[in-house]
Amino acid sequence: MDEHDEAFRDRIATVNEKGKRVWIFAKKPSGSYYNKRQIVAYILLGLLFAGPHLRIHSEPLLMLNIIERKFVIFGQIFWPQDLYIFAVLLILGVVFVILFTIIYGRLFCGWVCPQTIFMEMVFRRIEYWIEGDAAAQRLLDNSPWTTEKIIKKTSKHVIFWLLSFLIANTFLAYIIGSDELWRIQTDPLGQHLGGFIAIVIFTYVFYGVFAFLREQVCTTICPYGRLQGVLLDENSMVVAYDHKRGEQRAKIKKGEDRVAANKGACIDCFQCVHVCPTGIDIRNGTQLECINCTACIDACDHMMEAVGQEKGLVRFVSEKGIQTRLPFQWTRRVKAYTLLLFGLFITLVILISTRKDFQTTLIRQRGSTYQMDEHGHISNIYEVNLLNKTQKSFKISFKLSDLNGEIQTVKSNLILQPETELKERLIIRFPISYIKGGTKKIRVLIYGNGKLIQRVKTKFFGPTL
Ligand code: SF4
Ligand code: SF4
């Protein structure tokens, strides 16, 4: 490549030589990959919007309430005490993303990421519907402000804003839950001013992202894209141009024999560039702006079919695959990450399946010492804290495993409400003859609705005999 060919490295495709934003008018894609993407996108959108309203055992499918520190995943409530499960889940997610990227490149960005799905399958499609395809959009943008332009632009932005409002509400429902969101929407404004302000802020953030910021989120803001350079290797499957087959690129001439003319398969039609939502030319090789949306594959396949050449000049392939024509290779790095992922997944399953519905802390009341009564009984006072992670309420009672002692609560009729904590003081008594050496290990049994729900060990203190 000469100096001119390398010019694409000087700046990103959406910035001109003066440092100004170049607006991308992406041509409407069509083809088998685009059809499949639409199916995936609309299934995911359905799940995303339904998510906060679907219930499992009256709990939402997913809720990440950071404010109240309540997290629900698949109807299971996770408390701050279950943070270790979240830590494993987080590590699992990171390893999965790394492994997935090593094998399949940025396929996630183009096919699963909500930013791309909303941008390409919702907002841009509305734009095509109102303003027409790329050429018509460019023409409209450059034309003076006529009635037609005002109507088109206003209706587009009103729909964009309304959609952003819908997304903001859904986003908030994942944080505070759909019931609380419903209260914000239906109660008098003054009762939920904070919630209302949050909806307005989120709406304008989403509107700004999808109406103006667009591909800049993927090319300059999202950190995942920046990781590509370290995660991808020559075996990673990416959307790539088969330069071995495509070069020397040249415009097509009627009736010419391209092989005899020493020309490659690429007819230099720029269709792959015109459909690209990030404005890059995939023929320059793998670039961090490429979100693997596969639109250029469809565009190129279409051109190859039109000129009677084999499809797949731009395809999903590794660099090694282009060089050697071999399929994906299981490298040592991929095997190691797969093993790690598998190990983490097993750990997570064990942690979730052994996670307890109750959590108890039992400590001696701070600053207290043992008491001795006139009948020769020693008593200790404890503070018990019982957390109920279930949606049922329980009548709580305490017993000692050692029948020589007795246990008493300060309050009678202890009810542990669903998803709450219960704090109580316990008085434990033992005859002095049972306390040898000043301490005794004891076990407190906790019953909920008459069934043993927890066993807690602690120490009982008395005089050194
Ligand atoms: S180069 Fe192709 S796959 Fe990459 S973003 Fe552009 S159109 Fe999508
Ligand atoms: S669409 Fe295919 S043939 Fe046309 S310029 Fe791109 S790679 Fe070359």
CSV table of C-alpha atoms and ligand atoms in Angstrom, one decimal:
chain,number,residue,atom,x,y,z
A,1,MET,CA,0.0,0.0,0.0
A,2,ASP,CA,1.3,3.5,-0.8
A,3,GLU,CA,0.9,6.5,1.5
A,4,HIS,CA,-2.4,7.5,0.0
A,5,ASP,CA,-3.8,4.0,0.6
A,6,GLU,CA,-2.9,4.2,4.3
A,7,ALA,CA,-4.7,7.6,4.7
A,8,PHE,CA,-7.6,5.8,6.4
A,9,ARG,CA,-5.4,5.3,9.4
A,10,ASP,CA,-5.0,9.1,10.0
A,11,ARG,CA,-8.5,9.6,11.4
A,12,ILE,CA,-11.7,7.8,12.1
A,13,ALA,CA,-14.2,7.6,9.3
A,14,THR,CA,-16.6,9.9,10.9
A,15,VAL,CA,-14.2,12.8,11.3
A,16,ASN,CA,-13.0,14.9,8.4
A,17,GLU,CA,-9.6,16.5,7.9
A,18,LYS,CA,-10.8,19.7,9.8
A,19,GLY,CA,-11.8,17.6,12.7
A,20,LYS,CA,-15.5,17.9,12.1
A,21,ARG,CA,-18.1,15.2,12.4
A,22,VAL,CA,-19.0,13.4,9.1
A,23,TRP,CA,-22.6,12.4,9.3
A,24,ILE,CA,-23.1,8.8,8.1
A,25,PHE,CA,-26.0,8.2,5.7
A,26,ALA,CA,-25.9,4.4,5.7
A,27,LYS,CA,-27.6,2.7,2.8
A,28,LYS,CA,-30.5,0.5,3.8
A,29,PRO,CA,-29.1,-3.1,4.0
A,30,SER,CA,-30.9,-6.1,2.7
A,31,GLY,CA,-30.0,-9.7,2.3
A,32,SER,CA,-30.0,-13.0,4.2
A,33,TYR,CA,-27.8,-11.7,7.1
A,34,TYR,CA,-30.0,-8.7,7.5
A,35,ASN,CA,-33.1,-10.8,7.6
A,36,LYS,CA,-31.6,-13.0,10.3
A,37,ARG,CA,-30.5,-10.0,12.3
A,38,GLN,CA,-34.0,-8.6,12.2
A,39,ILE,CA,-35.4,-11.9,13.7
A,40,VAL,CA,-32.7,-11.9,16.5
A,41,ALA,CA,-33.3,-8.1,17.1
A,42,TYR,CA,-37.1,-8.3,17.4
A,43,ILE,CA,-36.9,-11.3,19.7
A,44,LEU,CA,-34.4,-9.5,21.9
A,45,LEU,CA,-36.5,-6.3,21.9
A,46,GLY,CA,-39.6,-8.3,22.9
A,47,LEU,CA,-37.6,-9.8,25.8
A,48,LEU,CA,-36.2,-6.4,26.8
A,49,PHE,CA,-39.5,-4.7,27.0
A,50,ALA,CA,-41.3,-7.6,28.6
A,51,GLY,CA,-38.5,-8.3,31.1
A,52,PRO,CA,-39.6,-6.0,34.0
A,53,HIS,CA,-43.2,-7.1,33.7
A,54,LEU,CA,-42.7,-10.8,33.6
A,55,ARG,CA,-43.0,-12.4,37.1
A,56,ILE,CA,-41.6,-15.6,38.6
A,57,HIS,CA,-43.2,-16.3,42.0
A,58,SER,CA,-44.4,-12.7,42.0
A,59,GLU,CA,-40.8,-11.3,41.6
A,60,PRO,CA,-39.7,-9.7,38.3
A,61,LEU,CA,-37.5,-11.7,35.9
A,62,LEU,CA,-34.7,-9.1,36.3
A,63,MET,CA,-34.4,-6.1,38.6
A,64,LEU,CA,-31.2,-4.4,39.6
A,65,ASN,CA,-32.3,-2.0,42.3
A,66,ILE,CA,-29.1,-0.3,43.3
A,67,ILE,CA,-30.9,2.3,45.4
A,68,GLU,CA,-32.5,-0.3,47.7
A,69,ARG,CA,-29.7,-2.8,47.2
A,70,LYS,CA,-32.2,-5.4,46.0
A,71,PHE,CA,-31.3,-7.6,43.0
A,72,VAL,CA,-33.6,-10.1,41.4
A,73,ILE,CA,-32.4,-12.5,38.7
A,74,PHE,CA,-34.9,-15.0,37.2
A,75,GLY,CA,-37.2,-14.3,40.1
A,76,GLN,CA,-34.5,-15.1,42.7
A,77,ILE,CA,-33.8,-12.3,45.2
A,78,PHE,CA,-30.2,-11.6,45.9
A,79,TRP,CA,-29.3,-9.5,48.9
A,80,PRO,CA,-26.0,-7.6,49.6
A,81,GLN,CA,-25.1,-10.7,51.7
A,82,ASP,CA,-25.1,-12.7,48.4
A,83,LEU,CA,-22.5,-10.4,46.9
A,84,TYR,CA,-20.0,-13.2,46.4
A,85,ILE,CA,-22.4,-14.8,43.9
A,86,PHE,CA,-22.5,-11.5,42.0
A,87,ALA,CA,-18.7,-11.4,42.0
A,88,VAL,CA,-18.6,-14.8,40.4
A,89,LEU,CA,-21.3,-13.8,38.0
A,90,LEU,CA,-19.3,-10.7,37.0
A,91,ILE,CA,-16.1,-12.7,36.5
A,92,LEU,CA,-18.0,-15.3,34.5
A,93,GLY,CA,-19.5,-12.5,32.3
A,94,VAL,CA,-16.0,-11.0,31.7
A,95,VAL,CA,-14.5,-14.4,30.8
A,96,PHE,CA,-17.4,-15.2,28.6
A,97,VAL,CA,-17.1,-11.8,26.7
A,98,ILE,CA,-13.3,-12.4,26.3
A,99,LEU,CA,-13.8,-16.0,25.1
A,100,PHE,CA,-16.6,-15.0,22.8
A,101,THR,CA,-14.6,-12.1,21.3
A,102,ILE,CA,-11.5,-14.3,20.8
A,103,ILE,CA,-13.6,-16.8,18.8
A,104,TYR,CA,-16.3,-14.7,17.2
A,105,GLY,CA,-14.9,-11.1,17.3
A,106,ARG,CA,-17.4,-8.3,17.8
A,107,LEU,CA,-20.4,-10.3,16.7
A,108,PHE,CA,-22.1,-9.3,20.0
A,109,CYS,CA,-21.9,-5.6,19.0
A,110,GLY,CA,-23.6,-6.1,15.7
A,111,TRP,CA,-26.2,-8.6,16.7
A,112,VAL,CA,-27.0,-8.4,20.4
A,113,CYS,CA,-25.9,-5.1,21.8
A,114,PRO,CA,-29.0,-2.9,22.6
A,115,GLN,CA,-27.3,0.2,21.2
A,116,THR,CA,-26.9,-1.4,17.7
A,117,ILE,CA,-30.3,-3.1,17.9
A,118,PHE,CA,-32.1,0.1,18.7
A,119,MET,CA,-30.0,2.2,16.3
A,120,GLU,CA,-30.1,-0.1,13.3
A,121,MET,CA,-33.4,-2.0,13.8
A,122,VAL,CA,-35.6,0.7,15.3
A,123,PHE,CA,-34.4,4.3,14.9
A,124,ARG,CA,-32.7,4.0,11.5
A,125,ARG,CA,-35.6,2.0,10.1
A,126,ILE,CA,-38.0,4.9,11.1
A,127,GLU,CA,-35.6,7.3,9.4
A,128,TYR,CA,-35.7,5.2,6.2
A,129,TRP,CA,-39.5,5.1,6.4
A,130,ILE,CA,-39.8,8.9,6.8
A,131,GLU,CA,-36.8,10.3,4.9
A,132,GLY,CA,-36.1,7.5,2.5
A,133,ASP,CA,-32.8,5.7,1.8
A,134,ALA,CA,-29.3,7.2,2.2
A,135,ALA,CA,-29.3,9.3,-1.0
A,136,ALA,CA,-32.7,10.8,-0.2
A,137,GLN,CA,-31.7,11.6,3.3
A,138,ARG,CA,-28.5,13.3,2.1
A,139,LEU,CA,-30.6,15.3,-0.4
A,140,LEU,CA,-33.1,16.3,2.3
A,141,ASP,CA,-30.3,17.4,4.7
A,142,ASN,CA,-28.7,19.6,2.1
A,143,SER,CA,-32.0,21.1,0.8
A,144,PRO,CA,-33.4,24.4,2.2
A,145,TRP,CA,-36.1,24.3,4.9
A,146,THR,CA,-39.3,23.7,2.9
A,147,THR,CA,-42.7,22.6,4.4
A,148,GLU,CA,-41.9,19.0,3.4
A,149,LYS,CA,-38.5,19.1,5.2
A,150,ILE,CA,-40.0,20.6,8.3
A,151,ILE,CA,-42.8,18.0,8.5
A,152,LYS,CA,-40.3,15.1,7.9
A,153,LYS,CA,-37.7,16.3,10.3
A,154,THR,CA,-40.3,17.2,13.0
A,155,SER,CA,-42.2,13.9,12.8
A,156,LYS,CA,-39.0,11.9,12.9
A,157,HIS,CA,-37.7,13.7,16.0
A,158,VAL,CA,-41.1,13.5,17.7
A,159,ILE,CA,-41.2,9.7,17.1
A,160,PHE,CA,-37.5,9.5,18.2
A,161,TRP,CA,-38.4,11.3,21.5
A,162,LEU,CA,-41.4,9.2,22.2
A,163,LEU,CA,-39.4,6.0,21.6
A,164,SER,CA,-36.7,7.4,23.9
A,165,PHE,CA,-39.3,8.0,26.5
A,166,LEU,CA,-40.5,4.4,26.2
A,167,ILE,CA,-36.9,3.1,26.5
A,168,ALA,CA,-36.3,5.4,29.5
A,169,ASN,CA,-39.3,4.0,31.3
A,170,THR,CA,-38.2,0.4,30.6
A,171,PHE,CA,-34.7,1.1,31.7
A,172,LEU,CA,-36.0,2.6,35.0
A,173,ALA,CA,-38.3,-0.4,35.4
A,174,TYR,CA,-35.2,-2.6,35.5
A,175,ILE,CA,-33.8,-0.5,38.3
A,176,ILE,CA,-36.8,0.3,40.5
A,177,GLY,CA,-39.3,-2.4,39.4
A,178,SER,CA,-42.4,-2.0,37.3
A,179,ASP,CA,-44.7,-1.5,40.3
A,180,GLU,CA,-42.7,1.5,41.5
A,181,LEU,CA,-42.6,2.8,38.0
A,182,TRP,CA,-46.3,2.5,37.7
A,183,ARG,CA,-46.7,4.6,40.9
A,184,ILE,CA,-44.5,7.3,39.4
A,185,GLN,CA,-46.6,7.3,36.3
A,186,THR,CA,-50.0,7.4,38.0
A,187,ASP,CA,-49.5,9.2,41.4
A,188,PRO,CA,-49.5,13.0,41.7
A,189,LEU,CA,-46.2,14.4,40.4
A,190,GLY,CA,-45.1,15.9,43.7
A,191,GLN,CA,-45.0,12.4,45.3
A,192,HIS,CA,-42.3,11.0,43.0
A,193,LEU,CA,-40.5,14.1,41.8
A,194,GLY,CA,-37.1,12.3,41.9
A,195,GLY,CA,-38.5,9.4,39.7
A,196,PHE,CA,-40.1,11.8,37.3
A,197,ILE,CA,-36.8,13.8,36.9
A,198,ALA,CA,-35.0,10.4,36.3
A,199,ILE,CA,-37.4,9.5,33.5
A,200,VAL,CA,-36.9,13.0,31.9
A,201,ILE,CA,-33.1,12.7,32.1
A,202,PHE,CA,-33.0,9.2,30.7
A,203,THR,CA,-35.4,10.2,27.9
A,204,TYR,CA,-33.1,13.0,26.8
A,205,VAL,CA,-30.0,10.8,27.2
A,206,PHE,CA,-31.5,8.1,24.9
A,207,TYR,CA,-32.8,10.7,22.5
A,208,GLY,CA,-29.4,12.3,22.3
A,209,VAL,CA,-27.7,8.9,21.7
A,210,PHE,CA,-30.0,7.7,19.0
A,211,ALA,CA,-30.8,10.9,17.2
A,212,PHE,CA,-27.4,12.5,17.3
A,213,LEU,CA,-24.5,10.5,18.9
A,214,ARG,CA,-25.3,7.3,17.0
A,215,GLU,CA,-22.2,5.3,15.8
A,216,GLN,CA,-20.0,7.5,18.0
A,217,VAL,CA,-21.1,5.4,21.0
A,218,CYS,CA,-19.5,2.3,19.3
A,219,THR,CA,-16.5,4.0,17.8
A,220,THR,CA,-15.3,6.4,20.5
A,221,ILE,CA,-17.2,5.8,23.8
A,222,CYS,CA,-17.8,2.0,24.3
A,223,PRO,CA,-14.7,0.5,26.0
A,224,TYR,CA,-15.5,-3.0,24.6
A,225,GLY,CA,-14.6,-1.9,21.1
A,226,ARG,CA,-11.2,-0.6,22.4
A,227,LEU,CA,-10.5,-4.1,23.8
A,228,GLN,CA,-10.6,-5.6,20.3
A,229,GLY,CA,-6.9,-5.0,19.6
A,230,VAL,CA,-5.8,-7.2,22.5
A,231,LEU,CA,-8.5,-9.9,22.2
A,232,LEU,CA,-8.5,-10.6,18.5
A,233,ASP,CA,-5.9,-12.8,16.9
A,234,GLU,CA,-5.4,-14.3,13.5
A,235,ASN,CA,-7.8,-17.1,14.3
A,236,SER,CA,-10.7,-14.9,15.5
A,237,MET,CA,-13.7,-15.0,13.2
A,238,VAL,CA,-14.5,-11.5,12.1
A,239,VAL,CA,-16.3,-9.8,9.2
A,240,ALA,CA,-13.4,-9.6,6.7
A,241,TYR,CA,-12.6,-8.9,3.1
A,242,ASP,CA,-10.9,-11.7,1.3
A,243,HIS,CA,-8.0,-9.6,0.0
A,244,LYS,CA,-6.4,-12.6,-1.6
A,245,ARG,CA,-9.4,-13.1,-3.8
A,246,GLY,CA,-10.5,-9.5,-4.1
A,247,GLU,CA,-7.2,-7.7,-5.1
A,248,GLN,CA,-6.4,-6.2,-7.6
A,249,ARG,CA,-9.7,-4.4,-7.2
A,250,ALA,CA,-10.9,-2.8,-10.4
A,251,LYS,CA,-14.2,-1.5,-11.8
A,252,ILE,CA,-15.9,-4.1,-14.0
A,253,LYS,CA,-16.0,-3.7,-17.7
A,254,LYS,CA,-18.5,-5.4,-19.9
A,255,GLY,CA,-17.4,-8.8,-21.3
A,256,GLU,CA,-13.9,-8.6,-19.9
A,257,ASP,CA,-12.0,-11.7,-18.6
A,258,ARG,CA,-10.9,-10.5,-15.2
A,259,VAL,CA,-8.5,-13.4,-14.6
A,260,ALA,CA,-6.7,-12.7,-17.9
A,261,ALA,CA,-6.7,-9.0,-17.1
A,262,ASN,CA,-5.0,-9.9,-13.7
A,263,LYS,CA,-7.9,-8.3,-11.8
A,264,GLY,CA,-9.3,-9.5,-8.5
A,265,ALA,CA,-12.9,-10.3,-7.6
A,266,CYS,CA,-13.6,-6.8,-6.1
A,267,ILE,CA,-15.3,-4.6,-8.6
A,268,ASP,CA,-14.7,-1.5,-6.5
A,269,CYS,CA,-18.4,-0.7,-6.3
A,270,PHE,CA,-18.2,0.7,-2.8
A,271,GLN,CA,-21.5,-0.9,-1.8
A,272,CYS,CA,-19.8,-2.4,1.3
A,273,VAL,CA,-18.8,1.1,2.3
A,274,HIS,CA,-22.2,2.7,1.5
A,275,VAL,CA,-24.1,0.3,3.9
A,276,CYS,CA,-21.6,0.5,6.7
A,277,PRO,CA,-23.2,2.2,9.8
A,278,THR,CA,-19.8,3.3,11.1
A,279,GLY,CA,-18.6,4.6,7.7
A,280,ILE,CA,-15.6,2.4,7.2
A,281,ASP,CA,-14.2,0.5,4.3
A,282,ILE,CA,-13.9,-3.1,5.3
A,283,ARG,CA,-11.3,-3.6,2.5
A,284,ASN,CA,-8.8,-1.8,4.7
A,285,GLY,CA,-8.8,-4.7,7.1
A,286,THR,CA,-10.1,-5.3,10.6
A,287,GLN,CA,-10.7,-1.9,12.2
A,288,LEU,CA,-11.9,-1.0,15.7
A,289,GLU,CA,-14.9,0.9,14.3
A,290,CYS,CA,-16.3,-2.4,12.8
A,291,ILE,CA,-19.2,-3.7,14.9
A,292,ASN,CA,-19.5,-6.9,12.8
A,293,CYS,CA,-23.0,-6.0,11.8
A,294,THR,CA,-22.5,-8.1,8.6
A,295,ALA,CA,-24.3,-5.4,6.4
A,296,CYS,CA,-21.3,-5.3,4.1
A,297,ILE,CA,-21.5,-9.1,3.6
A,298,ASP,CA,-25.0,-8.8,2.3
A,299,ALA,CA,-24.1,-5.8,0.1
A,300,CYS,CA,-21.0,-7.5,-1.4
A,301,ASP,CA,-22.9,-10.9,-1.9
A,302,HIS,CA,-25.5,-9.0,-3.8
A,303,MET,CA,-22.9,-7.4,-6.1
A,304,MET,CA,-21.1,-10.7,-6.6
A,305,GLU,CA,-24.4,-12.4,-7.6
A,306,ALA,CA,-25.1,-9.5,-10.0
A,307,VAL,CA,-21.8,-9.9,-11.8
A,308,GLY,CA,-21.9,-13.7,-11.7
A,309,GLN,CA,-19.1,-14.3,-9.3
A,310,GLU,CA,-19.0,-16.5,-6.2
A,311,LYS,CA,-20.4,-15.0,-3.1
A,312,GLY,CA,-18.4,-14.5,0.1
A,313,LEU,CA,-15.7,-12.0,-1.0
A,314,VAL,CA,-16.6,-10.2,2.3
A,315,ARG,CA,-17.5,-12.9,4.8
A,316,PHE,CA,-17.3,-14.1,8.4
A,317,VAL,CA,-13.8,-15.6,8.4
A,318,SER,CA,-10.5,-15.4,10.3
A,319,GLU,CA,-7.3,-13.8,8.9
A,320,LYS,CA,-5.7,-17.3,9.0
A,321,GLY,CA,-8.8,-18.6,7.2
A,322,ILE,CA,-8.2,-16.2,4.4
A,323,GLN,CA,-4.5,-17.2,4.1
A,324,THR,CA,-4.9,-20.9,4.5
A,325,ARG,CA,-8.6,-21.5,3.6
A,326,LEU,CA,-8.9,-23.6,6.8
A,327,PRO,CA,-11.9,-23.4,9.1
A,328,PHE,CA,-11.7,-22.0,12.7
A,329,GLN,CA,-8.8,-23.4,14.8
A,330,TRP,CA,-9.1,-24.3,18.5
A,331,THR,CA,-5.9,-22.6,19.8
A,332,ARG,CA,-4.4,-23.1,23.3
A,333,ARG,CA,-5.7,-19.7,24.4
A,334,VAL,CA,-9.3,-20.6,23.4
A,335,LYS,CA,-9.0,-24.0,25.2
A,336,ALA,CA,-7.7,-22.4,28.4
A,337,TYR,CA,-10.5,-19.8,28.4
A,338,THR,CA,-13.1,-22.4,27.7
A,339,LEU,CA,-11.9,-24.5,30.7
A,340,LEU,CA,-11.9,-21.4,32.9
A,341,LEU,CA,-15.4,-20.5,31.8
A,342,PHE,CA,-16.6,-24.0,32.5
A,343,GLY,CA,-15.1,-24.0,36.0
A,344,LEU,CA,-16.6,-20.6,36.8
A,345,PHE,CA,-20.0,-21.8,35.5
A,346,ILE,CA,-19.9,-24.9,37.8
A,347,THR,CA,-18.9,-22.7,40.7
A,348,LEU,CA,-21.8,-20.4,40.1
A,349,VAL,CA,-24.3,-23.3,39.9
A,350,ILE,CA,-22.9,-24.7,43.2
A,351,LEU,CA,-23.1,-21.2,44.9
A,352,ILE,CA,-26.7,-20.6,43.7
A,353,SER,CA,-27.9,-24.1,44.6
A,354,THR,CA,-26.4,-24.0,48.1
A,355,ARG,CA,-27.5,-20.4,48.7
A,356,LYS,CA,-29.6,-20.3,51.9
A,357,ASP,CA,-33.0,-18.7,52.2
A,358,PHE,CA,-32.1,-17.4,55.7
A,359,GLN,CA,-29.1,-15.7,57.1
A,360,THR,CA,-28.5,-15.3,60.8
A,361,THR,CA,-25.9,-13.5,62.9
A,362,LEU,CA,-25.8,-14.1,66.6
A,363,ILE,CA,-23.5,-12.1,68.8
A,364,ARG,CA,-23.2,-11.4,72.5
A,365,GLN,CA,-24.7,-8.0,73.4
A,366,ARG,CA,-21.9,-5.5,73.2
A,367,GLY,CA,-20.6,-4.4,76.6
A,368,SER,CA,-22.5,-7.1,78.5
A,369,THR,CA,-21.1,-9.7,80.8
A,370,TYR,CA,-22.6,-12.8,82.3
A,371,GLN,CA,-25.2,-12.5,85.2
A,372,MET,CA,-25.7,-15.0,88.0
A,373,ASP,CA,-29.0,-15.3,89.9
A,374,GLU,CA,-29.8,-16.6,93.4
A,375,HIS,CA,-30.5,-20.1,92.1
A,376,GLY,CA,-27.0,-20.5,90.7
A,377,HIS,CA,-28.0,-19.9,87.0
A,378,ILE,CA,-25.7,-18.0,84.7
A,379,SER,CA,-27.3,-15.9,81.9
A,380,ASN,CA,-25.8,-14.3,78.8
A,381,ILE,CA,-27.6,-11.8,76.5
A,382,TYR,CA,-27.3,-12.1,72.7
A,383,GLU,CA,-28.4,-10.0,69.8
A,384,VAL,CA,-29.8,-12.0,66.9
A,385,ASN,CA,-30.3,-10.7,63.4
A,386,LEU,CA,-32.3,-12.9,61.1
A,387,LEU,CA,-32.7,-12.2,57.4
A,388,ASN,CA,-35.5,-13.7,55.4
A,389,LYS,CA,-34.7,-13.9,51.7
A,390,THR,CA,-38.0,-15.6,50.8
A,391,GLN,CA,-41.5,-14.2,50.0
A,392,LYS,CA,-43.1,-16.1,53.0
A,393,SER,CA,-43.6,-14.9,56.5
A,394,PHE,CA,-42.5,-17.1,59.5
A,395,LYS,CA,-43.4,-17.4,63.1
A,396,ILE,CA,-40.0,-17.6,64.8
A,397,SER,CA,-39.0,-19.6,67.9
A,398,PHE,CA,-35.6,-20.5,69.4
A,399,LYS,CA,-34.3,-23.6,71.1
A,400,LEU,CA,-31.0,-24.8,72.5
A,401,SER,CA,-29.5,-28.0,71.2
A,402,ASP,CA,-28.3,-28.6,74.8
A,403,LEU,CA,-31.3,-29.4,76.9
A,404,ASN,CA,-29.6,-28.4,80.1
A,405,GLY,CA,-29.9,-24.7,79.2
A,406,GLU,CA,-32.9,-22.5,78.5
A,407,ILE,CA,-33.5,-19.8,76.0
A,408,GLN,CA,-35.8,-16.8,76.2
A,409,THR,CA,-36.7,-14.0,73.9
A,410,VAL,CA,-37.4,-10.4,75.0
A,411,LYS,CA,-40.5,-10.1,72.8
A,412,SER,CA,-43.1,-12.9,72.4
A,413,ASN,CA,-44.8,-13.7,69.1
A,414,LEU,CA,-41.9,-13.0,66.7
A,415,ILE,CA,-43.0,-12.8,63.1
A,416,LEU,CA,-40.4,-12.6,60.4
A,417,GLN,CA,-42.0,-10.8,57.4
A,418,PRO,CA,-41.0,-11.7,53.8
A,419,GLU,CA,-37.8,-10.1,52.5
A,420,THR,CA,-37.1,-8.4,55.8
A,421,GLU,CA,-34.7,-8.6,58.7
A,422,LEU,CA,-35.7,-9.3,62.3
A,423,LYS,CA,-33.6,-8.1,65.3
A,424,GLU,CA,-34.2,-9.5,68.7
A,425,ARG,CA,-32.5,-10.1,72.0
A,426,LEU,CA,-32.1,-13.5,73.4
A,427,ILE,CA,-31.3,-14.5,77.0
A,428,ILE,CA,-29.6,-17.9,77.4
A,429,ARG,CA,-29.3,-19.5,80.8
A,430,PHE,CA,-27.3,-22.5,82.1
A,431,PRO,CA,-26.8,-23.9,85.6
A,432,ILE,CA,-23.4,-22.9,86.8
A,433,SER,CA,-22.3,-26.5,87.1
A,434,TYR,CA,-22.4,-26.8,83.3
A,435,ILE,CA,-19.9,-24.0,82.7
A,436,LYS,CA,-16.5,-25.3,83.1
A,437,GLY,CA,-13.4,-23.3,82.3
A,438,GLY,CA,-15.4,-20.0,81.9
A,439,THR,CA,-16.8,-20.8,78.4
A,440,LYS,CA,-19.1,-23.3,76.7
A,441,LYS,CA,-19.8,-23.9,73.0
A,442,ILE,CA,-23.5,-23.8,72.4
A,443,ARG,CA,-25.8,-24.2,69.4
A,444,VAL,CA,-29.0,-22.2,68.9
A,445,LEU,CA,-31.7,-23.8,66.8
A,446,ILE,CA,-34.1,-21.4,64.9
A,447,TYR,CA,-37.5,-22.6,64.0
A,448,GLY,CA,-39.8,-20.9,61.4
A,449,ASN,CA,-43.5,-22.0,61.5
A,450,GLY,CA,-42.3,-25.0,63.6
A,451,LYS,CA,-39.7,-26.1,61.1
A,452,LEU,CA,-35.9,-25.9,61.8
A,453,ILE,CA,-34.6,-23.2,59.4
A,454,GLN,CA,-31.1,-22.4,60.9
A,455,ARG,CA,-28.5,-23.7,63.3
A,456,VAL,CA,-26.1,-21.1,64.7
A,457,LYS,CA,-23.0,-21.8,66.9
A,458,THR,CA,-21.9,-19.4,69.6
A,459,LYS,CA,-20.0,-19.2,72.9
A,460,PHE,CA,-21.6,-18.9,76.4
A,461,PHE,CA,-19.5,-17.2,79.1
A,462,GLY,CA,-19.5,-17.8,82.8
A,463,PRO,CA,-17.2,-17.6,85.8
A,464,THR,CA,-14.0,-19.7,85.8
A,465,LEU,CA,-14.5,-22.4,88.4
B,1,SF4,S1,-17.4,-3.0,8.1
B,1,SF4,FE1,-19.2,-4.3,7.6
B,1,SF4,S2,-19.6,-5.4,9.5
B,1,SF4,FE2,-18.2,-3.8,10.0
B,1,SF4,S3,-19.6,-2.2,10.8
B,1,SF4,FE3,-19.2,-1.8,8.6
B,1,SF4,S4,-20.9,-2.8,7.6
B,1,SF4,FE4,-20.8,-3.6,9.6
B,2,SF4,S1,-19.0,-4.6,-2.1
B,2,SF4,FE1,-17.6,-6.2,-2.6
B,2,SF4,S2,-17.1,-5.8,-4.7
B,2,SF4,FE2,-18.0,-3.9,-4.0
B,2,SF4,S3,-16.3,-2.7,-3.3
B,2,SF4,FE3,-17.0,-3.9,-1.5
B,2,SF4,S4,-15.8,-5.7,-1.5
B,2,SF4,FE4,-15.5,-4.8,-3.5
